[in-house]
Coordinates of C-alpha atoms in Angstrom, one line a residue:
Chain A
M1 CA 57.5 72.7 80.6
S2 CA 60.7 70.9 80.8
S3 CA 59.5 68.8 77.9
E4 CA 59.6 72.0 75.8
F5 CA 62.8 73.3 77.2
E6 CA 65.8 73.0 75.0
P7 CA 69.1 73.8 76.7
T8 CA 71.8 76.0 75.4
I9 CA 75.3 74.6 76.1
L10 CA 78.6 76.4 75.7
A11 CA 81.7 74.3 75.5
F12 CA 85.2 75.6 75.8
V13 CA 87.3 73.1 73.8
C14 CA 91.0 72.9 73.4
N15 CA 92.5 73.3 70.1
W16 CA 94.7 70.2 70.3
C17 CA 92.5 67.5 71.5
T18 CA 88.8 68.0 72.0
Y19 CA 88.4 70.4 69.1
T20 CA 90.1 67.9 66.8
A21 CA 87.8 65.3 68.3
A22 CA 84.7 67.4 67.6
D23 CA 86.0 67.7 64.1
L24 CA 86.3 64.0 63.8
A25 CA 82.9 63.4 65.2
G26 CA 81.5 65.7 62.6
T27 CA 83.3 64.3 59.7
S28 CA 82.4 60.9 60.7
R29 CA 78.9 61.9 60.6
M30 CA 78.1 61.1 64.3
V31 CA 74.8 62.1 65.5
Q32 CA 74.9 65.0 67.9
Q33 CA 72.1 67.2 69.3
P34 CA 72.2 70.8 68.0
N35 CA 72.2 72.5 71.3
L36 CA 76.0 73.0 71.6
R37 CA 78.0 76.1 70.9
L38 CA 81.7 75.5 70.5
V39 CA 84.4 78.0 71.6
R40 CA 87.7 76.8 70.5
V41 CA 90.5 78.0 72.8
M42 CA 94.2 77.0 72.5
C43 CA 94.2 75.2 76.0
T44 CA 91.8 74.6 78.8
G45 CA 94.4 76.1 81.1
M46 CA 93.2 79.6 79.7
V47 CA 89.7 79.2 80.6
D48 CA 89.3 81.9 83.4
P49 CA 86.5 81.1 85.8
K50 CA 84.8 84.3 84.7
Y51 CA 84.1 83.0 81.2
I52 CA 82.2 80.2 82.7
V53 CA 80.4 82.6 85.0
K54 CA 79.5 84.9 82.3
S55 CA 78.3 82.1 80.2
L56 CA 75.9 80.9 82.8
L57 CA 74.7 84.4 83.5
S58 CA 74.2 85.2 79.8
G59 CA 72.0 82.5 78.7
A60 CA 73.9 79.1 78.9
D61 CA 72.2 76.4 80.8
G62 CA 75.5 74.4 80.9
V63 CA 79.1 74.9 80.2
L64 CA 81.4 72.2 79.2
V65 CA 85.1 72.5 79.5
S66 CA 87.1 69.8 77.6
G67 CA 90.8 69.3 76.9
C68 CA 93.5 66.7 76.6
H69 CA 93.9 63.7 78.9
P70 CA 96.3 64.2 81.8
G71 CA 99.7 64.0 80.6
D72 CA 98.8 64.8 76.9
C73 CA 98.4 68.6 77.2
H74 CA 100.1 70.4 74.4
Y75 CA 101.3 73.0 76.9
I76 CA 102.3 70.4 79.4
N77 CA 99.9 71.1 82.2
G78 CA 97.3 73.4 81.2
N79 CA 94.5 70.8 81.9
Y80 CA 95.6 70.3 85.4
K81 CA 95.3 74.1 86.1
A82 CA 91.7 73.9 84.5
R83 CA 90.8 71.1 86.9
R84 CA 91.6 73.3 89.9
R85 CA 89.5 76.2 88.4
V86 CA 86.6 74.0 87.8
K87 CA 86.9 72.6 91.2
L88 CA 86.9 76.1 92.5
L89 CA 83.6 76.9 90.7
N90 CA 82.3 73.6 91.9
E91 CA 82.5 75.1 95.5
I92 CA 81.4 78.6 94.6
L93 CA 78.4 78.3 92.2
P94 CA 76.3 75.7 94.2
Q95 CA 76.3 78.3 97.2
F96 CA 74.0 80.4 95.0
G97 CA 71.7 77.7 93.8
I98 CA 73.7 77.0 90.5
E99 CA 73.8 73.2 90.3
R100 CA 77.2 71.6 90.2
E101 CA 76.2 69.6 87.2
R102 CA 75.9 72.7 85.0
V103 CA 79.7 72.9 84.7
K104 CA 81.3 69.9 83.4
L105 CA 84.9 69.1 82.9
T106 CA 86.0 66.2 80.6
W107 CA 89.1 64.9 78.8
V108 CA 88.6 64.0 75.3
G109 CA 91.6 63.1 73.1
A110 CA 92.0 64.1 69.5
S111 CA 91.1 60.5 68.2
E112 CA 88.1 60.1 70.4
G113 CA 85.3 61.4 68.0
N114 CA 82.8 58.9 69.5
E115 CA 83.6 59.9 73.1
F116 CA 83.0 63.5 72.1
A117 CA 79.7 62.8 70.6
A118 CA 78.6 60.7 73.6
T119 CA 79.9 63.3 76.1
V120 CA 77.9 66.1 74.2
N121 CA 74.7 64.2 73.9
G122 CA 74.9 62.9 77.4
F123 CA 75.5 66.5 78.9
I124 CA 72.7 68.0 76.9
N125 CA 70.4 65.3 78.1
E126 CA 71.4 65.9 81.7
I127 CA 70.8 69.5 81.4
R128 CA 67.5 69.2 79.6
E129 CA 66.5 67.0 82.7
L130 CA 68.0 69.7 85.1
G131 CA 65.8 72.4 83.5
P132 CA 66.7 76.0 82.5
M133 CA 69.2 78.1 84.3
E134 CA 67.8 80.5 86.7
A135 CA 69.5 83.6 85.3
R136 CA 67.5 83.1 82.0
S137 CA 64.3 84.5 83.7
M138 CA 66.0 87.1 85.8
A139 CA 65.9 90.8 84.8
V140 CA 68.7 91.6 87.3
V141 CA 72.0 89.9 86.8
Chain B
M1 CA 113.2 81.7 120.6
A2 CA 110.1 82.9 122.5
T3 CA 111.8 85.6 124.4
T4 CA 109.2 87.7 126.3
A5 CA 110.3 91.3 127.3
K6 CA 108.5 93.6 129.5
L7 CA 107.5 96.9 128.4
Q8 CA 106.6 99.1 131.4
V9 CA 103.6 101.3 131.2
E10 CA 103.9 104.7 132.8
N11 CA 100.9 107.0 133.7
N12 CA 98.3 104.3 132.8
N13 CA 99.1 104.9 129.1
P14 CA 99.9 101.8 127.0
V15 CA 99.9 103.8 123.9
V16 CA 102.9 106.0 124.9
A17 CA 104.7 102.7 126.0
I18 CA 104.2 101.3 122.5
Q19 CA 105.4 104.6 121.0
G20 CA 108.6 104.1 123.3
L21 CA 109.0 100.7 121.9
L22 CA 108.8 102.0 118.3
R23 CA 111.2 104.9 119.2
G24 CA 113.6 102.2 120.5
L25 CA 113.3 100.4 117.2
L26 CA 113.8 103.5 115.1
E27 CA 116.9 104.4 117.2
N28 CA 118.3 101.0 116.4
E29 CA 120.6 101.6 113.5
S30 CA 119.3 98.6 111.3
I31 CA 115.6 100.4 111.3
G32 CA 115.1 103.4 109.1
G33 CA 111.3 104.0 109.4
V34 CA 108.2 102.8 111.0
L35 CA 104.8 102.4 109.3
V36 CA 102.2 103.0 112.0
P37 CA 98.8 104.7 112.2
V38 CA 99.2 108.2 113.2
H39 CA 96.6 110.9 114.3
H40 CA 97.5 113.8 112.3
F41 CA 96.0 117.2 113.2
G42 CA 95.4 115.8 116.7
K43 CA 92.1 114.3 115.8
S44 CA 90.1 112.2 113.5
M45 CA 91.1 108.9 111.8
P46 CA 94.7 107.6 112.4
M47 CA 96.2 107.0 109.0
P48 CA 99.1 104.7 108.2
T49 CA 102.3 106.9 108.2
L50 CA 105.8 106.2 107.5
V51 CA 107.7 107.8 110.4
T52 CA 111.5 108.3 110.1
D53 CA 111.8 111.0 112.9
P54 CA 111.4 109.5 116.4
D55 CA 110.0 112.8 117.5
Q56 CA 107.0 112.4 115.2
L57 CA 106.1 109.1 116.8
S58 CA 104.1 111.2 119.5
G59 CA 101.0 111.1 117.2
A60 CA 101.3 107.3 116.7
D61 CA 98.3 105.4 117.9
P62 CA 98.6 101.6 117.0
L63 CA 95.9 100.7 119.7
A64 CA 93.1 103.1 118.1
P65 CA 90.0 101.1 117.4
A66 CA 90.1 102.5 113.8
F67 CA 90.9 100.6 110.6
P68 CA 90.9 103.1 107.7
M69 CA 92.4 100.7 105.2
N70 CA 94.3 97.4 105.0
S71 CA 98.1 98.5 105.3
A72 CA 99.1 95.3 103.5
K73 CA 98.8 97.1 100.2
L74 CA 100.9 100.1 101.4
L75 CA 103.6 97.8 102.7
S76 CA 103.6 96.1 99.4
R77 CA 104.5 99.5 97.9
L78 CA 107.2 100.0 100.4
T79 CA 108.9 96.6 99.9
R80 CA 108.6 96.1 96.2
G81 CA 112.1 96.9 95.3
Q82 CA 115.0 98.2 97.4
T83 CA 115.3 101.1 99.7
G84 CA 118.5 100.1 101.2
E85 CA 116.9 100.5 104.6
R86 CA 114.9 98.2 106.8
I87 CA 111.5 99.5 108.0
A88 CA 109.3 98.2 110.9
A89 CA 105.6 97.9 110.2
V90 CA 102.9 97.9 113.0
L91 CA 100.0 95.8 111.7
R92 CA 96.9 94.2 112.7
P93 CA 96.9 90.4 112.4
C94 CA 94.7 90.5 109.2
E95 CA 97.0 93.0 107.7
I96 CA 99.9 90.7 108.3
R97 CA 98.0 87.8 106.7
A98 CA 97.1 89.8 103.7
F99 CA 100.7 91.0 103.3
V100 CA 101.9 87.2 103.4
E101 CA 99.4 86.6 100.5
L102 CA 100.9 89.4 98.7
V103 CA 104.5 88.2 99.3
K104 CA 103.6 84.9 97.9
L105 CA 102.5 86.7 94.7
N106 CA 105.7 88.6 94.4
Q107 CA 104.0 91.9 95.3
G108 CA 106.0 92.7 98.3
S109 CA 108.9 91.3 100.2
L110 CA 109.5 90.4 103.9
D111 CA 113.3 90.8 103.4
D112 CA 113.6 94.3 104.6
V113 CA 110.6 94.7 106.9
V114 CA 110.1 93.8 110.6
I115 CA 106.6 93.1 111.4
V116 CA 105.4 94.3 114.6
G117 CA 101.9 92.6 115.4
V118 CA 99.5 93.8 118.1
D119 CA 96.9 91.5 119.6
C120 CA 93.9 92.8 117.8
M121 CA 90.7 93.8 119.8
G122 CA 89.0 95.0 116.6
A123 CA 87.9 98.2 115.2
Y124 CA 85.0 100.3 114.2
K125 CA 83.9 101.0 110.7
N126 CA 85.3 104.3 109.4
T127 CA 81.9 106.0 109.8
D128 CA 81.4 104.5 113.2
Y129 CA 84.8 105.6 114.5
R130 CA 83.8 109.2 114.1
T131 CA 80.7 108.6 116.2
F132 CA 82.8 106.7 118.7
L133 CA 85.1 109.6 119.1
A134 CA 82.2 111.9 119.7
G135 CA 84.6 115.0 119.7
R136 CA 87.0 113.5 122.3
D137 CA 90.7 113.5 122.1
P138 CA 91.5 110.5 120.1
F139 CA 94.1 109.2 122.5
E140 CA 91.9 109.4 125.3
A141 CA 89.2 107.5 123.4
T142 CA 91.6 104.8 122.6
L143 CA 92.6 104.3 126.2
A144 CA 88.9 104.4 127.2
F145 CA 88.3 101.7 124.5
H146 CA 90.7 99.3 126.0
G147 CA 90.1 100.0 129.6
D148 CA 92.4 98.6 132.2
H149 CA 92.6 95.0 130.9
G150 CA 93.4 94.0 127.4
G151 CA 91.6 91.3 125.7
T152 CA 87.8 91.5 126.3
D153 CA 85.7 92.5 123.3
K154 CA 83.9 95.7 124.1
P155 CA 81.5 95.8 121.2
D156 CA 79.3 98.4 122.7
A157 CA 82.0 101.0 123.9
G158 CA 80.8 104.4 122.8
G159 CA 77.4 103.3 121.7
V160 CA 78.6 101.8 118.4
E161 CA 79.3 98.3 117.7
L162 CA 82.7 96.9 116.4
S163 CA 82.8 96.1 112.7
A164 CA 81.1 92.9 111.8
A165 CA 84.4 91.5 110.3
C166 CA 86.2 92.2 113.6
K167 CA 83.5 90.5 115.7
S168 CA 83.7 87.5 113.6
C169 CA 87.6 87.3 113.3
E170 CA 89.1 84.3 114.8
H171 CA 92.7 85.5 114.3
P172 CA 93.1 88.1 117.1
S173 CA 96.7 87.2 117.7
P174 CA 99.4 88.0 115.0
A175 CA 100.9 85.1 113.1
N176 CA 104.2 85.6 111.1
A177 CA 105.2 88.6 113.0
D178 CA 108.6 89.3 114.2
L179 CA 107.6 91.0 117.3
I180 CA 104.2 90.7 119.1
V181 CA 102.8 93.1 121.5
G182 CA 100.7 91.0 123.8
L183 CA 97.9 93.0 124.6
A184 CA 95.5 90.2 125.4
G185 CA 95.4 89.4 129.1
A186 CA 97.8 92.2 130.0
D187 CA 97.2 94.7 132.8
L188 CA 97.3 97.8 130.7
R189 CA 98.3 100.1 133.6
D190 CA 101.2 98.0 134.5
A191 CA 103.1 96.5 131.7
L192 CA 102.8 94.9 128.1
P193 CA 104.7 91.8 127.2
V194 CA 106.7 92.1 123.9
L195 CA 107.2 88.5 122.4
A196 CA 110.0 87.7 119.8
D197 CA 108.4 85.5 117.2
S198 CA 111.4 85.2 114.8
A199 CA 115.2 85.1 114.9
R200 CA 115.1 88.7 113.7
G201 CA 112.7 89.7 116.3
E202 CA 114.8 88.2 118.9
A203 CA 117.8 90.1 118.0
L204 CA 116.0 93.4 117.8
L205 CA 114.3 92.7 121.3
N206 CA 117.6 91.8 122.8
A207 CA 119.1 95.1 121.5
L208 CA 116.4 97.0 123.2
G209 CA 117.6 95.8 126.6
L210 CA 114.1 95.3 128.2
P211 CA 113.6 93.1 131.2
A212 CA 112.1 89.7 130.9
M213 CA 108.5 89.0 131.6
G214 CA 106.6 86.1 132.8
E215 CA 103.3 84.5 131.7
N216 CA 100.3 86.8 132.2
G217 CA 97.4 84.8 131.1
R218 CA 97.6 86.0 127.5
A219 CA 96.9 82.5 126.0
K220 CA 93.9 82.0 128.0
T221 CA 92.4 85.4 127.2
L222 CA 93.1 84.7 123.4
E223 CA 91.5 81.4 123.7
A224 CA 88.2 83.0 125.2
L225 CA 88.3 85.7 122.6
V226 CA 88.6 83.2 119.7
K227 CA 85.8 81.2 121.2
V228 CA 83.4 84.2 121.2
R229 CA 84.5 85.2 117.7
T230 CA 84.4 81.8 116.0
E231 CA 80.7 81.5 117.4
H232 CA 80.0 84.8 115.9
R233 CA 81.5 83.9 112.7
D234 CA 79.6 80.6 112.4
A235 CA 76.3 82.3 113.1
M236 CA 77.2 85.0 110.4
I237 CA 78.0 82.5 107.8
E238 CA 74.7 80.6 108.5
A239 CA 72.7 83.7 108.3
T240 CA 74.4 84.7 105.1
R241 CA 73.8 81.3 103.5
A242 CA 70.3 81.5 104.4
V243 CA 69.6 84.8 102.4
T244 CA 71.9 84.0 99.4
G245 CA 70.9 80.4 98.5
T246 CA 69.7 81.1 95.0
L247 CA 70.9 83.5 92.1
T248 CA 67.7 85.6 92.7
D249 CA 68.5 85.9 96.5
L250 CA 72.0 86.7 95.6
S251 CA 70.8 89.4 93.3
E252 CA 68.5 90.8 95.9
Y253 CA 71.3 90.8 98.5
L254 CA 73.5 92.8 96.1
S255 CA 70.6 95.0 94.8
A256 CA 72.1 98.2 96.2
C257 CA 75.3 97.7 94.3
V258 CA 76.2 100.5 92.1
N259 CA 79.3 99.0 90.5
C260 CA 81.6 101.4 92.0
Y261 CA 84.2 98.5 92.6
N262 CA 85.1 100.1 95.9
C263 CA 85.2 96.8 97.6
R264 CA 87.9 95.6 95.0
V265 CA 89.9 98.7 95.5
A266 CA 90.0 98.3 99.3
C267 CA 90.6 94.6 99.2
P268 CA 94.2 93.8 100.1
V269 CA 94.4 90.5 98.1
C270 CA 92.6 91.6 94.9
Y271 CA 96.0 91.3 93.3
C272 CA 95.4 92.0 89.6
K273 CA 97.5 94.8 88.3
E274 CA 94.6 95.8 85.9
C275 CA 91.2 94.5 86.6
V276 CA 89.2 93.1 83.6
F277 CA 86.1 95.2 84.9
N278 CA 88.1 98.3 84.2
T279 CA 89.0 97.3 80.5
D280 CA 87.0 98.0 77.4
V281 CA 85.8 94.5 77.5
F282 CA 82.9 96.2 79.2
E283 CA 82.6 99.1 76.8
H284 CA 79.4 97.9 75.4
K285 CA 77.7 99.4 72.4
P286 CA 74.2 100.9 72.7
W287 CA 72.6 98.3 70.4
Q288 CA 74.0 95.6 72.6
Y289 CA 72.2 96.8 75.6
M290 CA 69.1 97.3 73.6
G291 CA 69.4 93.7 72.5
W292 CA 69.8 92.3 76.0
A293 CA 66.9 94.4 77.3
K294 CA 64.6 93.1 74.5
R295 CA 65.4 89.5 75.3
K296 CA 64.0 89.8 78.9
G297 CA 61.8 92.9 78.5
S298 CA 64.2 94.8 80.8
L299 CA 67.8 95.2 81.8
K300 CA 69.2 96.6 85.1
M301 CA 71.9 99.3 84.6
P302 CA 74.7 99.2 85.3
T303 CA 75.0 95.7 84.0
D304 CA 77.2 92.8 85.1
T305 CA 76.7 93.3 88.8
I306 CA 76.4 89.7 89.8
F307 CA 79.0 88.9 87.3
Y308 CA 81.5 91.2 88.9
H309 CA 80.9 89.8 92.3
L310 CA 81.1 86.1 91.3
T311 CA 84.3 86.9 89.4
R312 CA 85.7 88.4 92.4
M313 CA 84.8 85.5 94.6
A314 CA 86.6 83.2 92.0
H315 CA 89.7 85.4 92.0
M316 CA 90.0 86.3 95.7
S317 CA 88.1 84.1 97.9
M318 CA 91.0 81.6 98.3
A319 CA 93.1 84.6 99.7
C320 CA 90.4 86.3 101.7
V321 CA 91.7 87.1 105.1
G322 CA 88.4 88.4 106.4
C323 CA 89.6 92.1 107.2
G324 CA 86.3 93.6 106.2
Q325 CA 87.6 96.5 104.3
C326 CA 85.1 95.7 101.4
S327 CA 82.2 96.3 103.7
N328 CA 84.1 99.3 105.3
A329 CA 84.5 100.6 101.7
C330 CA 80.8 100.0 100.4
P331 CA 78.9 103.3 100.1
N332 CA 75.6 101.5 100.1
D333 CA 76.3 99.4 103.2
I334 CA 75.9 96.2 101.5
P335 CA 77.3 93.4 103.8
V336 CA 79.9 92.2 101.3
M337 CA 82.3 91.0 103.9
E338 CA 79.7 88.5 105.1
L339 CA 79.1 87.3 101.6
F340 CA 82.9 87.0 100.7
R341 CA 83.8 85.3 104.0
T342 CA 80.9 82.8 103.6
V343 CA 82.1 81.9 100.1
A344 CA 85.7 81.8 101.2
A345 CA 85.0 79.6 104.1
R346 CA 84.0 76.8 101.7
T347 CA 86.6 77.5 99.0
Q348 CA 89.5 77.7 101.5
E349 CA 88.3 74.6 103.2
S350 CA 87.9 72.5 100.0
F351 CA 91.6 73.3 99.1
G352 CA 92.9 73.0 102.8
Y353 CA 94.1 76.5 102.5
V354 CA 94.4 79.2 105.1
P355 CA 95.6 82.4 103.7
G356 CA 98.4 84.2 105.5
R357 CA 99.3 81.0 107.5
S358 CA 102.6 80.1 106.0
L359 CA 104.9 81.5 103.2
D360 CA 105.6 77.9 102.3
E361 CA 102.0 77.2 101.2
P362 CA 101.6 78.4 97.6
P363 CA 98.3 80.0 96.4
P364 CA 96.1 77.0 95.4
L365 CA 95.4 78.3 91.9
S366 CA 99.1 78.8 91.3
V367 CA 99.9 75.1 91.5
F368 CA 98.5 71.8 90.9
K369 CA 99.2 68.0 91.4
E370 CA 98.8 65.4 88.8
D371 CA 96.7 63.1 91.1
E372 CA 94.0 65.1 92.7
F373 CA 90.3 66.2 92.5
Q374 CA 89.5 63.2 90.3
E375 CA 85.7 63.7 91.1
T376 CA 85.9 67.1 89.3
V377 CA 86.4 65.4 85.9
S378 CA 83.4 63.4 84.4
H379 CA 83.7 60.3 82.3
M380 CA 81.0 59.7 79.8
A381 CA 81.8 56.4 78.1

């Protein structure tokens, strides 16, 4: 079954760094698997935990949050706040069998198109290996 | 600091003795009112009441094993902004801890409030308190509940059990209070120790002119109480983990939830002014419901139950003081307190945070350090 399973990945990427990197990866014609849905946000600091929870309950098999490297945040410190929120979800979600690996936080700078493509491809492969999110088959969520 | 005064008990009635203490505070010129549970109509549930007339303290029953709501939210209302007068508030330890959390979020202030903490022997759920009263005079019932000696849990008094939250509460003694009524270990027919736990409390206590009191075994009684309750808490967490280990299990655990959001309303530390679950974000269109239903063949209504509870955990688990008002408010008797405390135990431990412990500890999600939680970030290349 897992060989037929194609994961759906949602990515919250910051406008200033990772979104630009995604753009660069695209215009540079880097090969990326088509399992990703990008959501551009102004800063990872605005990604409330509930966005990630809702994604996982509504069909996403993994959620990527990606922003500027520490020190590079356009709003000075939004990425540090995102790190605490992802840390919080890392403690809550595994208590209900949602694997820690399904929520990933990375820093990808605007010039790192290759890093973005590698991150995305790596994450998609990891989740394909891990299998579908339990919520996909649940009528009650 | 650490003055201990002796509050004499007359006629074997510690409730009247504490009323006397509050009257003394109210007659002190610096205190304009006292927030304390009062039996109105001479029976039923004691409700938090702001008393300004010393004569009306005769209905006050701060020892009643009833806990209709967490007064931290009420005190937040009374201290947001100036009244020009100081008030005293008689609170349970969990109410103080919740209030400290609200003060950190600028939803209350300790400037003009004197906190009177009472060693907490626990309380019944609202519905169980009625059963416990069984038509008795509420003051008589309170005295019967506490017996002669303060500080031993009496879970089966009156044929009903203390609330699960109270049975598993490891904080029977108040922290961050100005004055503490040391119920634990006291001979309730003789005298209650009143401890000053701040400079402000010290000044008030000295003004009351009560005689000094020596050690009466309070620490030892509290220690024994904490031990029993901690064991109970650990067993509760383990039992809850065992039945909520997967999303399907969690869904079953919460299957009686009707999305009434009472647990959120009752929660003293659910701090948002407007909850997202009340906004039109959740005003879905009929075709959306149809679409979701068709995707899986069926759709449980109301939707977003698990989403709501997981979001609440993300928002409040760091500040959860374990008061159990969520379970108290649940119309379908879902053991939500057990669930939230289980989650909170892990999140609070991971951030090294104890809610209500100190005003100097900022809420973990309001701050950050540059060099922390490196393992949270993945590096691909």
